Amino acid sequence: MTGQARLWWQDGIVYQIYPRSYQDSNGDGIGDLPGIESRLDYLVALGVDAIWISPFYPSPMADFGYDVADYIGVDPIFGTLADLDKLIEAVHAKGLKLILDFVPNHSSDQHSWFLESRSSRENPKRDWYLWRDGKADGGYPNNWMSNFGGPGWTWDEGTQQFYYHSFLKEQPDLNWHNPEVRAAIYDSMRFWLDKGVDGFRMDVLWLLIKDPEFRDNLPNPEWRPGESSFWSVLPTYTADQPETHVIVAEMRAVLDKYEQRVLIGEIYLPLPELVRYYGVAENGQLDGAQMPFNFRLIQTDWNADKIAALIHEYEGVLPPGAWPNWVMGNHDQPRIATRIGVDQARAAAMLLLTLRGTPTVYYGEELGMLNGRISPEQVQDPAEKNQPGIGMGRDPERTPMLWDASAGGGFTTEVPWLPLNAERGTVNVAGELEEPRSMLALYRRLIELRRMHPALHAGEIHDVRSKRGVLAYTRSVPGSENRFQVLLNLSHEVQTVTCDHGHIVLTTIMDGAGSPVGGPVVIEVGEGLLIQLN
Ligand code: NOJ
C-alpha cells in the first residue's frame, strides 16, 4: 500500500458484461440494457463492484458493436438513451459503478464522420481517417494488415484512394494525429462522464497511433502459412508508437476533471511495454491509464513455475505508484474452463481473486461456463467468417448467460442470437445457487473473503514460489496480524506440500474450513487452499 487513500477501482472487482448475451428483456433473442438492469441484484449478491459493458452504441453490428456509428447514442437493439440513464441511476443506487467500453481507434464506416470523409478529397473531415494513394502499380500503399485477415487497406472507388482499417473494412481507423479527431473523441467521453459513468475501457489503446510516414511493417520470420495473415508482418509501425502515450495522458486528463473515474486500456503487449501505459509521474501521480489490462494469465501456460515467474515479473516491472490488475477472460478469448479444465478453473478462480491487483471477471466464468459449440451455419463472428477454421472465432465465448435450466436458459423466451451451451442443465445460476459447492458458491465466497480482508484486497504479496506444480504465495498488510497463504495445485497429480501454520479458511472443493494446518498437506488436482496464518 502506498499510504495514499485507496480508490474504488483498486479495492473492487470488475465484471464484464457482453450485452448481447446477458439478458434479453424484449424477446428478440438479443440481450439489452433493461435486461442488465433486471439482473443487478444478482451482481450485488455476487459481490462485484463495477460492471463494464461491451459497446451498446448505434452500430451496423459488423463487429457486434465495436463498429460505432455514433459515440453518444444507444443502438435500438439494446434500448434507448433513457434506458441507459435509468441503468446508470440503478447501478449507482445499488452501490455499483458503471464502466463503458469506448472504441477510439476506429468508427463504423456508417459514422457520419466517415461518410463525410469519404465523400470527397476536399471534405474538411478527409483527414479524420487514414487515406493514401496506392503504389504506382496500383498496389496497396504498404504492407499493413487487418487483424481480421487480409490487407488493412480498402479501395474507395469514389475518391480513388485507399483507407486503412486495423480490423474490418467496415471499421475505418481514425487519424489520431489530427487534433480535431482528438477533440471530438474527448467531447464524446465528456458526454458520458457528465451522465455519471465511472470510467472507460478503451478498445485497442496501443493501436491508436500509426507511423506518420506509413513505412512497411517488418516481416515476421516466425509466421507460418495457415496462421492468421495478420501475423505475416510484425506490427512495427502500427502498434505501440511512442506518441500513443501522449494520447493516453490526454484521455486521462479528460477523466481527471471528474471525481474518481477510471481509465482502463485494452493492451496486448509484453509486460515491460504494457506498464509504460501507466504513464509517467506528474506531481507524484502517474498520468496514464490506471489499469492497463494485464492479460498475461490468459496468455501464460497453466503451470505453477510459469505463473510464479509471471507474478514476479509483473510485480517487478510495475512503476512506483502503479496498482496491478489481472484479467482471466473476456469476449475475445476462450473460456477458462475450456482452456484448462473445470477442476483447474476452480484454482483459477482462487488465483484471480487472491492475487494483488484488481481482478476482472468475464460474465459466466463465475458459473464455470464452457465454450459454446457453434456449427458452421451458426457462426456470427466476422473474425471466424473471414478466416474460417483456424481458431479465430469468438462466438464460443459469447454464448448467452445461463440463468436457469429452462429452454431459453432464462436468457430469452425466443431464439437466442447464439445457441445456449449444452451444459446448461447443470451450469446455471438457479441450479448453482442451490448447490453449496458450486462454482458460483466458490466465487461468492472468494469475493466475500476478498472484500472482508484488507490483506486480500489491498495487501502486499510475498513468498511467491512454485514446487511440484503447486503455486504458493502469501498476502498481508504490514503491521497487521491478518496474514494469508494461498496454495494452488495447478498440476495433474495430487501433491503433498508443506504449508505454514494456521487454519483453512476456504478450499476450492469447499470442505475443511476451520481445520488447523501446518506442515505437510495433501492437495488434490486443481485444488486451492486459502489459509489464515497464525
Ligand atoms: C478489441 C475488442 O475486444 C474486439 O472484440 C474487437 O473486435 C476489436 N477490438 C475491434 O474493435
XYZ file of C-alpha atoms in Angstrom, residues 66-504:
439
model
C -17.134 -2.490 -31.997
C -18.076 -0.606 -35.167
C -19.577 2.547 -33.675
C -21.816 4.748 -35.844
C -22.484 7.312 -33.105
C -20.353 7.668 -29.986
C -23.097 9.330 -27.967
C -26.133 7.123 -28.505
C -27.630 3.716 -27.814
C -28.450 1.183 -30.522
C -32.194 0.329 -30.588
C -31.250 -3.361 -30.260
C -30.019 -2.562 -26.746
C -32.621 0.050 -25.793
C -32.655 3.830 -25.619
C -30.603 6.589 -24.093
C -33.334 6.828 -21.455
C -32.732 3.141 -20.632
C -29.060 3.910 -20.210
C -29.803 6.866 -17.925
C -32.020 4.582 -15.880
C -29.312 1.945 -15.769
C -26.702 4.440 -14.541
C -29.075 5.516 -11.790
C -29.957 1.948 -10.820
C -26.313 0.852 -10.826
C -25.373 3.726 -8.541
C -28.379 3.198 -6.290
C -27.100 -0.336 -5.676
C -23.637 0.946 -4.807
C -22.085 -0.318 -8.040
C -20.040 1.525 -10.683
C -20.539 1.549 -14.440
C -17.666 1.404 -16.915
C -18.356 1.915 -20.610
C -16.465 0.345 -23.458
C -15.174 3.078 -25.740
C -13.798 2.432 -29.221
C -11.497 5.309 -30.175
C -9.282 3.605 -32.774
C -11.930 3.211 -35.437
C -15.536 4.095 -36.122
C -18.087 2.349 -38.277
C -17.932 3.136 -41.996
C -21.517 4.339 -41.416
C -20.468 7.006 -38.882
C -21.313 10.459 -40.259
C -17.636 11.389 -39.853
C -16.559 8.676 -42.251
C -19.428 9.311 -44.662
C -18.222 12.907 -44.859
C -14.585 11.903 -45.045
C -15.131 9.583 -47.988
C -17.471 12.000 -49.791
C -14.585 13.919 -51.402
C -10.888 14.543 -51.026
C -11.669 18.171 -50.209
C -14.109 17.407 -47.402
C -12.990 19.024 -44.104
C -13.128 15.589 -42.452
C -10.994 13.906 -45.138
C -8.002 13.912 -42.798
C -10.016 12.408 -39.925
C -9.242 8.950 -41.354
C -6.128 7.396 -42.901
C -6.330 7.930 -46.673
C -3.445 7.089 -49.045
C -2.735 6.731 -52.699
C -1.899 3.264 -53.944
C 1.551 2.371 -55.203
C 2.412 3.366 -58.791
C 1.417 -0.132 -59.939
C -1.958 0.238 -58.216
C -0.897 -1.913 -55.251
C -1.709 -1.241 -51.612
C 0.012 1.795 -50.046
C 2.066 -0.514 -47.793
C 2.001 -3.988 -46.219
C -0.146 -3.182 -43.169
C -2.609 -5.984 -42.456
C -6.051 -6.263 -40.889
C -6.370 -8.078 -37.556
C -9.251 -9.984 -39.085
C -7.159 -11.231 -42.002
C -6.189 -9.833 -45.373
C -4.771 -6.408 -46.219
C -5.616 -3.495 -43.950
C -6.351 -1.259 -46.935
C -9.637 -0.903 -48.837
C -10.032 0.943 -52.110
C -12.593 3.740 -52.324
C -13.845 3.947 -55.867
C -15.460 7.371 -55.370
C -12.327 9.238 -54.315
C -9.728 6.908 -55.826
C -7.726 6.316 -52.658
C -7.269 3.563 -50.090
C -8.281 3.872 -46.430
C -6.707 1.904 -43.588
C -8.583 -0.311 -41.150
C -6.879 -2.309 -38.391
C -9.975 -4.534 -38.292
C -12.856 -4.917 -40.787
C -13.218 -2.684 -43.826
C -16.423 -1.532 -42.078
C -14.190 -0.192 -39.251
C -12.015 2.584 -40.742
C -9.245 3.815 -38.423
C -9.469 7.373 -37.189
C -6.425 9.586 -37.686
C -5.235 10.282 -34.149
C -2.584 12.687 -35.456
C -5.438 15.046 -36.267
C -6.272 17.374 -33.326
C -9.921 17.675 -34.405
C -10.344 13.912 -34.073
C -8.875 14.002 -30.599
C -11.159 16.870 -29.585
C -14.238 15.113 -30.990
C -13.499 11.891 -29.121
C -12.764 13.736 -25.884
C -16.095 15.559 -26.255
C -17.851 12.199 -26.603
C -16.105 10.943 -23.494
C -17.323 14.033 -21.598
C -20.871 13.339 -22.769
C -20.842 10.071 -20.814
C -18.816 11.381 -17.884
C -21.369 14.174 -17.463
C -24.021 11.473 -17.250
C -22.117 9.954 -14.365
C -20.404 6.912 -15.850
C -17.447 5.882 -13.741
C -14.861 5.163 -16.384
C -13.958 3.686 -19.729
C -12.395 0.531 -21.017
C -10.602 1.822 -24.103
C -10.565 -0.575 -27.006
C -7.143 -1.390 -28.554
C -5.469 1.520 -26.817
C -1.999 0.519 -28.034
C -3.020 0.712 -31.677
C -4.277 4.304 -31.840
C -1.266 5.927 -33.478
C 0.270 4.685 -36.699
C 3.565 5.697 -38.239
C 3.033 9.099 -39.929
C 5.401 8.001 -42.720
C 3.371 4.848 -43.377
C 6.502 2.692 -43.514
C 6.178 -1.013 -44.253
C 5.924 -3.302 -41.233
C 8.822 -5.757 -40.902
C 8.282 -9.361 -41.965
C 7.607 -11.864 -39.179
C 10.126 -14.715 -39.528
C 8.048 -16.924 -37.228
C 4.837 -16.736 -39.237
C 3.748 -19.943 -40.996
C 1.161 -20.261 -43.767
C -2.144 -21.375 -42.265
C -1.811 -18.898 -39.383
C -3.725 -15.627 -39.480
C -2.297 -13.457 -42.272
C -2.264 -10.588 -39.780
C 0.873 -12.095 -38.228
C 2.755 -12.359 -41.516
C 4.251 -8.986 -40.601
C 5.212 -7.577 -37.218
C 3.223 -4.540 -36.039
C 6.415 -2.430 -36.122
C 4.723 0.761 -37.338
C 1.086 0.064 -36.462
C 1.240 -0.604 -32.720
C 2.683 0.899 -29.543
C 4.047 4.011 -31.246
C 5.656 6.468 -28.780
C 3.063 9.196 -29.394
C 0.310 6.903 -28.118
C 1.388 7.796 -24.597
C 0.621 11.462 -25.269
C -2.930 10.496 -26.232
C -3.380 8.277 -23.193
C -2.303 11.168 -20.943
C -4.790 13.442 -22.726
C -7.583 10.937 -22.154
C -6.613 10.643 -18.525
C -6.706 14.436 -18.203
C -10.287 14.365 -19.542
C -11.267 11.870 -16.822
C -9.358 13.673 -14.093
C -11.627 16.700 -14.456
C -14.202 14.464 -12.751
C -14.063 12.701 -9.377
C -12.868 9.103 -9.106
C -13.169 7.977 -12.725
C -11.046 5.183 -14.105
C -9.240 4.703 -17.403
C -8.731 1.079 -18.389
C -6.771 0.182 -21.507
C -7.120 -2.921 -23.648
C -3.451 -3.536 -24.404
C -1.854 -6.769 -25.583
C 1.868 -6.149 -25.101
C 4.772 -7.748 -23.227
C 4.891 -6.571 -19.603
C 7.749 -4.026 -19.896
C 5.888 -2.214 -22.697
C 2.483 -2.713 -21.086
C 3.396 -0.976 -17.837
C 4.520 2.127 -19.723
C 0.782 2.745 -20.223
C 0.546 3.693 -16.546
C 2.220 6.877 -17.736
C 4.854 8.966 -16.034
C 4.645 10.574 -12.618
C 3.317 14.126 -12.702
C 3.095 15.814 -9.283
C 3.508 12.425 -7.669
C 0.732 10.791 -9.691
C 1.039 8.640 -12.797
C -0.636 10.296 -15.785
C -1.624 7.293 -17.936
C -4.251 4.564 -17.669
C -4.926 3.482 -14.084
C -5.461 -0.053 -15.334
C -3.610 -1.127 -18.459
C -5.258 -4.531 -18.666
C -2.869 -7.326 -17.767
C -3.854 -10.328 -19.912
C -0.900 -12.492 -19.026
C -2.921 -15.071 -17.080
C -4.744 -15.703 -20.345
C -1.526 -15.983 -22.330
C 0.677 -17.939 -19.926
C 0.710 -21.751 -19.839
C -1.232 -23.148 -16.906
C 1.833 -24.153 -14.993
C 2.904 -23.194 -11.459
C 6.506 -22.386 -12.434
C 5.402 -20.109 -15.250
C 2.717 -18.358 -13.238
C 5.096 -17.819 -10.311
C 7.605 -16.328 -12.761
C 4.840 -14.186 -14.262
C 3.835 -12.778 -10.863
C 7.481 -11.972 -10.088
C 7.980 -10.332 -13.457
C 4.816 -8.235 -13.260
C 5.411 -7.116 -9.684
C 8.988 -6.309 -10.675
C 8.170 -4.063 -13.636
C 5.281 -2.077 -12.106
C 6.337 1.567 -11.825
C 6.138 3.195 -8.374
C 2.554 4.144 -7.595
C 1.037 1.765 -10.173
C -1.745 -0.524 -8.989
C -1.715 -4.012 -10.572
C -4.634 -5.782 -12.236
C -5.334 -9.268 -13.578
C -7.751 -10.488 -16.243
C -8.666 -14.166 -16.683
C -11.068 -13.984 -19.626
C -13.000 -11.746 -21.973
C -15.188 -11.755 -25.083
C -12.166 -12.359 -27.353
C -10.645 -15.331 -25.505
C -11.633 -18.966 -24.978
C -13.424 -19.640 -21.703
C -11.062 -20.563 -18.881
C -12.919 -23.800 -18.007
C -12.457 -24.954 -21.610
C -8.828 -23.899 -21.773
C -7.616 -25.539 -18.551
C -10.498 -27.827 -17.490
C -13.263 -27.445 -14.943
C -11.176 -28.526 -11.912
C -8.358 -26.158 -12.721
C -10.897 -23.392 -13.338
C -11.665 -23.531 -9.619
C -7.988 -22.964 -8.866
C -8.051 -20.143 -11.436
C -10.896 -18.502 -9.522
C -8.931 -18.594 -6.298
C -5.830 -17.292 -8.066
C -7.617 -14.383 -9.737
C -9.423 -13.404 -6.536
C -6.458 -13.643 -4.179
C -3.718 -12.030 -6.270
C -2.593 -8.480 -5.562
C -4.415 -6.245 -8.007
C -7.895 -5.562 -9.336
C -9.470 -8.704 -10.821
C -11.698 -8.567 -13.902
C -14.235 -11.399 -14.183
C -15.913 -12.172 -17.513
C -19.629 -12.960 -17.235
C -20.373 -16.675 -16.926
C -16.918 -17.581 -15.622
C -18.445 -17.493 -12.143
C -20.659 -20.404 -13.252
C -17.886 -22.375 -14.929
C -19.369 -21.852 -18.388
C -17.553 -23.634 -21.201
C -17.003 -22.502 -24.761
C -20.210 -22.935 -26.714
C -20.234 -25.300 -29.677
C -21.001 -23.304 -32.791
C -21.748 -25.152 -36.005
C -20.609 -23.552 -39.287
C -24.167 -22.323 -40.049
C -24.382 -20.681 -36.616
C -21.204 -18.603 -36.955
C -21.768 -14.905 -36.292
C -18.275 -13.542 -35.648
C -16.621 -11.854 -38.649
C -13.218 -12.982 -37.372
C -14.325 -16.600 -37.989
C -16.146 -15.823 -41.224
C -13.068 -14.116 -42.696
C -10.607 -16.850 -41.732
C -12.678 -19.977 -41.077
C -11.416 -22.997 -39.229
C -8.137 -21.657 -37.812
C -9.456 -20.822 -34.367
C -10.080 -17.110 -34.839
C -13.801 -17.222 -33.966
C -15.050 -15.674 -30.741
C -18.650 -16.869 -30.762
C -17.875 -19.786 -28.373
C -17.115 -17.387 -25.504
C -20.052 -15.095 -26.297
C -22.936 -17.525 -25.844
C -25.841 -16.418 -23.617
C -25.569 -16.240 -19.864
C -27.138 -19.312 -18.273
C -29.640 -18.182 -15.672
C -31.641 -21.386 -15.291
C -32.220 -24.785 -16.890
C -35.273 -23.724 -18.936
C -35.352 -23.896 -22.735
C -34.185 -20.285 -23.115
C -31.802 -20.547 -20.188
C -33.635 -17.661 -18.519
C -31.834 -15.503 -21.086
C -34.633 -15.250 -23.620
C -38.101 -16.551 -24.363
C -37.315 -16.655 -28.087
C -34.489 -17.965 -30.286
C -31.186 -16.710 -28.849
C -28.742 -14.974 -31.235
C -26.144 -17.637 -30.400
C -27.103 -21.130 -29.194
C -27.261 -21.863 -25.482
C -24.465 -24.042 -24.133
C -25.009 -27.766 -23.800
C -24.025 -27.796 -20.111
C -26.910 -25.518 -19.154
C -28.773 -28.287 -17.298
C -26.177 -28.171 -14.519
C -24.240 -24.970 -15.147
C -26.700 -22.155 -14.481
C -27.351 -19.556 -11.806
C -30.553 -21.018 -10.351
C -29.100 -24.512 -10.001
C -25.770 -23.326 -8.651
C -27.418 -21.154 -6.021
C -28.929 -24.347 -4.598
C -25.634 -26.222 -4.668
C -23.370 -25.306 -1.714
C -20.153 -26.307 -3.532
C -20.919 -24.947 -6.974
C -18.546 -22.720 -8.921
C -20.909 -19.844 -8.179
C -20.764 -20.605 -4.460
C -16.973 -20.631 -4.712
C -16.871 -17.265 -6.487
C -19.265 -15.722 -3.997
C -17.233 -16.929 -1.026
C -13.920 -15.867 -2.553
C -15.306 -12.428 -3.321
C -16.757 -12.156 0.170
C -13.393 -13.028 1.703
C -11.543 -10.663 -0.599
C -13.868 -7.818 0.394
C -13.678 -8.678 4.085
C -9.892 -8.828 4.472
C -7.644 -5.859 3.657
C -4.765 -8.336 3.276
C -6.573 -9.800 0.262
C -7.809 -6.642 -1.468
C -5.115 -4.179 -0.510
C -2.233 -6.129 0.981
C 1.191 -6.986 -0.279
C 2.139 -10.253 -1.936
C 5.163 -12.207 -0.729
C 6.869 -15.582 -0.903
C 5.664 -16.316 -4.423
C 7.058 -19.712 -5.321
C 6.266 -22.991 -7.022
C 7.140 -26.521 -6.099
C 5.994 -29.767 -7.746
C 3.298 -27.930 -9.675
C 1.923 -26.105 -6.634
C 1.878 -22.328 -6.687
C 2.154 -20.620 -3.299
C 2.141 -17.038 -2.055
C 1.196 -15.018 0.986
C -0.870 -11.851 1.340
C -0.552 -9.448 4.245
C -0.838 -5.844 5.299
C 2.305 -4.558 7.028
C 1.772 -4.266 10.747
C -1.332 -6.470 10.758
C -1.606 -9.981 12.168
C -4.064 -10.874 9.452
C -1.918 -12.944 7.024
C -2.952 -15.483 4.422
C -1.228 -18.175 2.449
C -2.590 -19.429 -0.865
C -1.627 -22.853 -2.218
C -2.842 -23.910 -5.672
C -2.229 -27.306 -7.222
C -2.005 -26.485 -10.918
C -0.526 -29.882 -11.760
C -2.279 -33.033 -12.934
C -1.367 -35.057 -9.854
C -2.276 -34.991 -6.196
C 0.578 -33.256 -4.364
C 1.864 -33.075 -0.839
C 3.495 -29.803 0.103
C 4.468 -28.074 3.307
C 2.390 -25.157 4.475
C 2.785 -22.648 7.262
C 0.812 -22.952 10.497
C -2.710 -21.621 10.517
C -6.206 -22.755 9.669
C -8.087 -23.312 6.447
